[in-house]
Coordinates of C-alpha atoms in Angstrom, one line a residue:
M1 CA 91.7 76.2 212.1
S2 CA 90.9 73.9 215.0
E3 CA 92.5 73.1 218.3
Q4 CA 92.9 69.5 217.2
R5 CA 92.2 68.4 213.6
A6 CA 89.4 66.0 212.9
A7 CA 90.3 62.3 212.6
R8 CA 91.4 61.1 209.2
P9 CA 89.7 58.1 207.5
E10 CA 90.4 54.8 209.2
S11 CA 92.3 53.6 206.1
Q12 CA 94.8 56.4 206.6
R13 CA 95.5 55.9 210.2
T14 CA 98.3 53.8 211.7
A15 CA 98.0 51.3 214.5
A16 CA 98.2 53.1 217.8
S17 CA 98.0 52.7 221.5
P18 CA 94.8 53.6 223.5
R19 CA 96.2 57.1 224.0
A20 CA 96.8 57.6 220.3
P21 CA 96.1 61.1 218.8
E22 CA 92.9 61.7 217.0
V23 CA 94.8 62.4 213.8
R24 CA 97.8 60.6 212.3
P25 CA 99.9 61.4 209.2
G26 CA 98.6 59.8 206.0
D27 CA 100.0 56.6 204.5
G28 CA 103.5 57.1 203.0
A29 CA 104.4 60.0 205.3
P30 CA 107.6 59.0 207.1
A31 CA 107.5 59.3 210.9
P32 CA 110.4 61.2 212.3
A33 CA 113.0 59.4 214.4
A34 CA 112.1 59.7 218.1
A35 CA 114.7 62.2 219.3
G36 CA 112.6 62.6 222.4
Q37 CA 109.5 60.8 223.6
Q38 CA 107.1 61.0 220.7
G39 CA 103.8 62.4 221.7
G40 CA 105.2 64.2 224.8
A41 CA 108.9 64.9 225.1
R42 CA 110.6 64.1 228.4
A43 CA 112.6 67.0 229.9
G44 CA 115.6 67.0 227.6
T45 CA 117.4 69.3 225.2
V46 CA 115.5 72.0 223.3
L47 CA 116.7 74.2 220.5
L48 CA 115.4 77.8 221.3
T49 CA 115.4 80.0 218.2
G50 CA 115.2 83.7 218.7
A51 CA 116.9 83.2 222.0
A52 CA 118.2 86.8 222.3
G53 CA 114.7 88.3 222.0
R54 CA 112.2 89.3 224.6
L55 CA 110.4 86.0 224.8
G56 CA 113.6 84.0 224.3
T57 CA 115.1 85.8 227.3
A58 CA 112.1 84.9 229.4
L59 CA 112.3 81.3 228.4
R60 CA 116.1 81.2 229.0
A61 CA 115.4 82.3 232.5
G62 CA 112.5 79.9 233.2
L63 CA 112.7 76.7 231.2
P64 CA 115.8 75.2 232.8
A65 CA 114.0 75.0 236.2
S66 CA 111.6 72.6 234.6
G67 CA 114.5 70.3 233.6
W68 CA 115.1 71.5 230.0
E69 CA 118.6 72.0 228.7
L70 CA 118.6 74.8 226.2
R71 CA 120.6 75.1 223.0
C72 CA 120.3 78.7 221.8
L73 CA 120.2 80.2 218.3
D74 CA 119.8 83.7 217.1
R75 CA 121.0 86.0 214.3
V76 CA 122.8 88.0 217.0
A77 CA 124.9 87.1 220.0
V78 CA 122.8 85.8 223.0
P79 CA 123.8 87.5 226.2
G80 CA 125.2 85.1 228.8
E81 CA 125.2 82.2 226.3
P82 CA 128.8 81.9 224.9
D83 CA 127.9 78.6 223.2
A84 CA 124.9 79.9 221.4
V85 CA 124.7 79.4 217.6
V86 CA 124.8 82.7 215.8
A87 CA 123.2 82.1 212.4
E88 CA 120.4 83.1 210.1
L89 CA 117.6 80.7 209.6
G90 CA 118.5 80.6 205.9
D91 CA 121.9 79.0 206.7
E92 CA 121.0 75.4 206.1
A93 CA 124.2 73.8 207.4
A94 CA 124.2 75.8 210.6
L95 CA 120.5 75.2 211.2
R96 CA 120.8 71.5 210.7
A97 CA 123.8 71.3 213.1
A98 CA 121.8 73.3 215.7
V99 CA 118.8 71.0 215.4
R100 CA 120.8 67.8 215.4
G101 CA 120.1 65.7 218.5
V102 CA 117.6 67.9 220.3
D103 CA 114.3 66.5 221.7
A104 CA 112.2 69.5 220.5
V105 CA 112.4 73.0 219.0
V106 CA 110.8 76.1 220.5
H107 CA 110.7 78.4 217.5
L108 CA 110.5 82.1 218.3
A109 CA 112.8 83.6 215.6
G110 CA 111.3 86.1 213.2
H111 CA 110.4 89.7 213.0
P112 CA 107.8 90.6 215.7
G113 CA 106.1 93.6 214.1
E114 CA 104.8 95.0 210.8
R115 CA 107.2 95.5 207.9
D116 CA 107.0 95.5 204.1
F117 CA 105.8 92.1 203.0
P118 CA 108.9 90.8 201.2
E119 CA 111.0 91.4 204.4
L120 CA 108.4 89.5 206.5
V121 CA 108.2 86.7 203.9
R122 CA 112.0 86.3 204.2
N123 CA 112.2 86.4 208.0
N124 CA 108.9 84.8 209.1
I125 CA 107.8 82.5 206.3
L126 CA 110.9 81.3 204.6
G127 CA 112.7 81.2 208.0
S128 CA 110.0 78.9 209.4
Y129 CA 110.2 76.7 206.2
H130 CA 114.0 76.3 206.7
L131 CA 113.4 75.4 210.3
Y132 CA 110.9 72.7 209.5
E133 CA 113.1 71.3 206.8
A134 CA 116.0 71.0 209.3
V135 CA 113.6 69.4 211.8
R136 CA 112.4 66.9 209.2
R137 CA 115.9 66.0 208.0
E138 CA 117.2 65.6 211.6
G139 CA 114.2 63.6 212.9
V140 CA 113.1 66.0 215.6
P141 CA 109.5 65.0 216.6
R142 CA 108.1 68.2 218.0
V143 CA 108.0 72.0 217.5
V144 CA 106.5 74.6 219.7
A145 CA 106.0 77.6 217.5
A146 CA 105.2 81.2 218.3
S147 CA 102.1 82.3 216.5
S148 CA 100.2 85.4 217.5
N149 CA 96.8 86.9 218.4
H150 CA 97.3 89.0 215.2
A151 CA 96.5 85.9 213.1
V152 CA 93.0 86.7 214.1
G153 CA 93.4 90.4 214.8
F154 CA 90.3 91.4 212.9
A155 CA 88.1 89.1 215.0
R156 CA 85.5 91.0 217.0
C157 CA 86.1 90.9 220.7
P158 CA 83.2 89.5 222.8
D159 CA 80.9 91.8 224.7
S160 CA 80.3 91.2 228.4
G161 CA 78.7 87.8 228.9
Q162 CA 79.6 86.4 225.5
P163 CA 82.0 83.5 225.1
P164 CA 85.7 84.2 224.5
I165 CA 87.3 84.1 221.0
P166 CA 88.1 80.4 220.2
V167 CA 90.9 79.1 218.1
D168 CA 88.7 77.2 215.6
G169 CA 87.5 80.2 213.7
P170 CA 88.9 81.4 210.4
H171 CA 92.1 83.3 210.1
R172 CA 91.5 87.1 210.3
P173 CA 95.0 88.6 210.1
D174 CA 95.2 92.4 210.9
T175 CA 98.6 93.1 209.3
F176 CA 101.2 91.5 207.0
Y177 CA 102.8 90.3 210.2
G178 CA 99.6 88.6 211.3
L179 CA 99.4 87.0 207.8
T180 CA 102.8 85.5 208.2
K181 CA 101.6 83.9 211.5
C182 CA 98.6 82.4 209.6
V183 CA 101.1 80.9 207.1
G184 CA 103.2 79.6 209.9
E185 CA 100.2 77.7 211.4
D186 CA 99.4 76.3 208.0
L187 CA 103.0 75.3 207.5
A188 CA 102.9 73.4 210.8
E189 CA 99.7 71.7 209.7
L190 CA 101.3 70.6 206.4
Y191 CA 104.4 69.2 208.1
W192 CA 102.2 67.3 210.5
A193 CA 100.0 65.8 207.8
R194 CA 102.9 64.9 205.5
T195 CA 105.7 64.0 207.8
G196 CA 104.3 63.4 211.3
I197 CA 106.1 66.3 212.9
E198 CA 104.0 67.5 215.8
T199 CA 103.5 71.2 216.5
V200 CA 101.8 73.3 219.1
S201 CA 101.2 76.8 217.6
L202 CA 100.9 79.3 220.4
R203 CA 98.7 82.4 219.6
I204 CA 100.6 84.6 222.0
G205 CA 98.9 87.7 223.4
A206 CA 100.9 90.5 224.9
C207 CA 103.9 89.0 226.7
Y208 CA 105.6 91.6 228.9
Q209 CA 106.7 92.0 232.5
R210 CA 103.3 93.7 233.1
P211 CA 100.4 94.9 230.9
R212 CA 101.2 98.3 229.4
N213 CA 97.7 99.5 228.5
A214 CA 94.1 98.7 228.8
R215 CA 94.0 96.3 225.8
E216 CA 96.7 94.2 227.4
L217 CA 94.6 93.7 230.5
S218 CA 92.6 91.3 228.3
I219 CA 95.4 89.5 226.4
W220 CA 98.4 89.7 228.8
L221 CA 100.7 86.7 229.1
S222 CA 103.1 86.9 232.0
H223 CA 106.7 85.7 231.7
G224 CA 106.0 83.0 234.2
D225 CA 102.9 81.8 232.4
L226 CA 104.8 81.8 229.1
V227 CA 107.2 79.3 230.7
R228 CA 104.3 77.2 232.0
L229 CA 102.6 77.2 228.6
V230 CA 105.7 76.2 226.6
H231 CA 106.5 73.5 229.1
A232 CA 103.0 72.1 228.7
A233 CA 103.3 72.3 224.9
L234 CA 106.5 70.4 225.1
T235 CA 105.3 67.6 227.3
A236 CA 101.6 67.1 226.4
P237 CA 101.0 63.7 224.7
H238 CA 99.9 63.3 221.1
V239 CA 99.3 66.9 220.0
G240 CA 99.3 66.4 216.2
H241 CA 99.0 70.0 215.1
T242 CA 97.3 71.9 217.9
V243 CA 96.6 75.7 217.9
V244 CA 96.1 77.3 221.4
N245 CA 95.7 80.8 222.7
G246 CA 98.6 82.0 224.9
V247 CA 97.4 84.3 227.6
S248 CA 97.3 84.4 231.4
A249 CA 94.2 83.8 233.5
N250 CA 93.0 87.3 233.0
T251 CA 89.8 88.5 234.7
R252 CA 89.1 90.6 231.5
G253 CA 90.3 87.8 229.2
V254 CA 88.8 87.6 225.7
L255 CA 90.7 84.5 224.3
D256 CA 89.6 81.0 225.0
L257 CA 92.1 78.9 227.0
T258 CA 90.3 75.6 226.8
G259 CA 92.8 74.1 224.3
A260 CA 95.8 75.3 226.3
R261 CA 94.4 73.9 229.5
R262 CA 93.9 70.6 227.8
L263 CA 97.6 70.4 227.2
G264 CA 98.2 70.8 230.9
Y265 CA 98.7 74.5 231.0
R266 CA 97.8 76.0 234.4
P267 CA 98.2 79.8 234.3
A268 CA 99.0 81.4 237.6
D269 CA 98.8 85.1 236.8
D270 CA 96.1 87.7 236.1
A271 CA 96.5 91.1 234.6
E272 CA 93.9 92.5 237.0
E273 CA 96.6 92.9 239.6
Y274 CA 97.8 95.8 237.5
A275 CA 94.5 97.2 236.3
G276 CA 94.3 100.1 238.8
A277 CA 97.8 101.4 237.9
V278 CA 97.3 100.8 234.1
L279 CA 94.0 102.6 233.9
A280 CA 95.2 105.5 236.2
E281 CA 98.1 106.1 233.8
D282 CA 95.6 106.4 231.0
E283 CA 98.0 104.8 228.5
P284 CA 96.6 104.4 225.0
G285 CA 94.9 101.1 224.4
W286 CA 91.7 99.3 224.3
A287 CA 89.1 100.5 226.8
R288 CA 87.2 97.3 227.3
P289 CA 86.1 94.0 225.7
G290 CA 83.5 94.7 222.9
T291 CA 85.7 97.2 221.2
P292 CA 86.5 95.7 217.8
P293 CA 88.9 94.4 216.7
L294 CA 91.1 92.2 218.8
G295 CA 94.3 93.7 217.2
G296 CA 93.5 97.1 218.8
D297 CA 96.1 99.8 218.4
F298 CA 98.6 97.5 216.7
I299 CA 96.6 97.7 213.5
G300 CA 97.1 101.4 213.1
M301 CA 100.4 102.0 214.9
W302 CA 102.5 101.4 211.8
G303 CA 101.3 104.5 209.9
D304 CA 100.2 104.3 206.2
W305 CA 99.4 100.9 205.0
P306 CA 100.8 98.9 203.3
P307 CA 104.2 99.6 204.7
L308 CA 106.9 100.7 202.3
P309 CA 110.3 98.9 202.2
G310 CA 112.5 99.9 205.0
R311 CA 109.8 101.5 207.1
G312 CA 108.2 99.8 210.1

């Protein structure tokens, strides 16, 4: 999995401007109608799935200030959004109606933790498939999708002085949840190659108001930086399918931000501001970089593995 896929053979590339992407959909793949500005949407209308969740709530608070009009969707009512679409991702008619006419989709919907595999397949994998089909049929040119650091949760964290974990290594999921995020990234790659729908897959670290334990001092993503990252992913030109790490500019950071910065992401926050308080509280977590694996306590917090139906 690379930040930007290698160029396809010249015979499979379409004519392009000097700022064309390095990769293009193959011959015969219909390009979606330009609902926004292809290769970098202008500030316009975005469908936000999972709008009632923790990350959705942060984006509802922050994205409008960057000029985005939000259309919200969730399986439950969205506080303060009386016009939000309340529907499951499996409801094809409702999903297509929600997608229709938007410039881009920010896809956060899905289950955010470990469950038995069939439940995660239904919510995270099939849900994303239904979303991409609606996007394809309605001609929306770009998706910004929430992936996770748990797609590579068994990657070893760097020791002091070693380079951070890049995004171009193999998938190393630490849970069934992490596995569904790997599939989500590959689904985005498939829809880019076959249909020309662009996606930025964000491998989000720990996105909370403040880091909660020592591990999160290395992978924290502030709410403000989440908004900056999503805005950059919505507006960067010619992304094809790009995978980037989603964390703040943490002093103890272990995830490479080169790809995210290339999109125009400029993180403003650093978990080190909270380090003294976090370490004094001695909350459970990861003591320091070099302790494998990246997934930390998340790997073992779900009890016996694999999870049984109804437990998680």
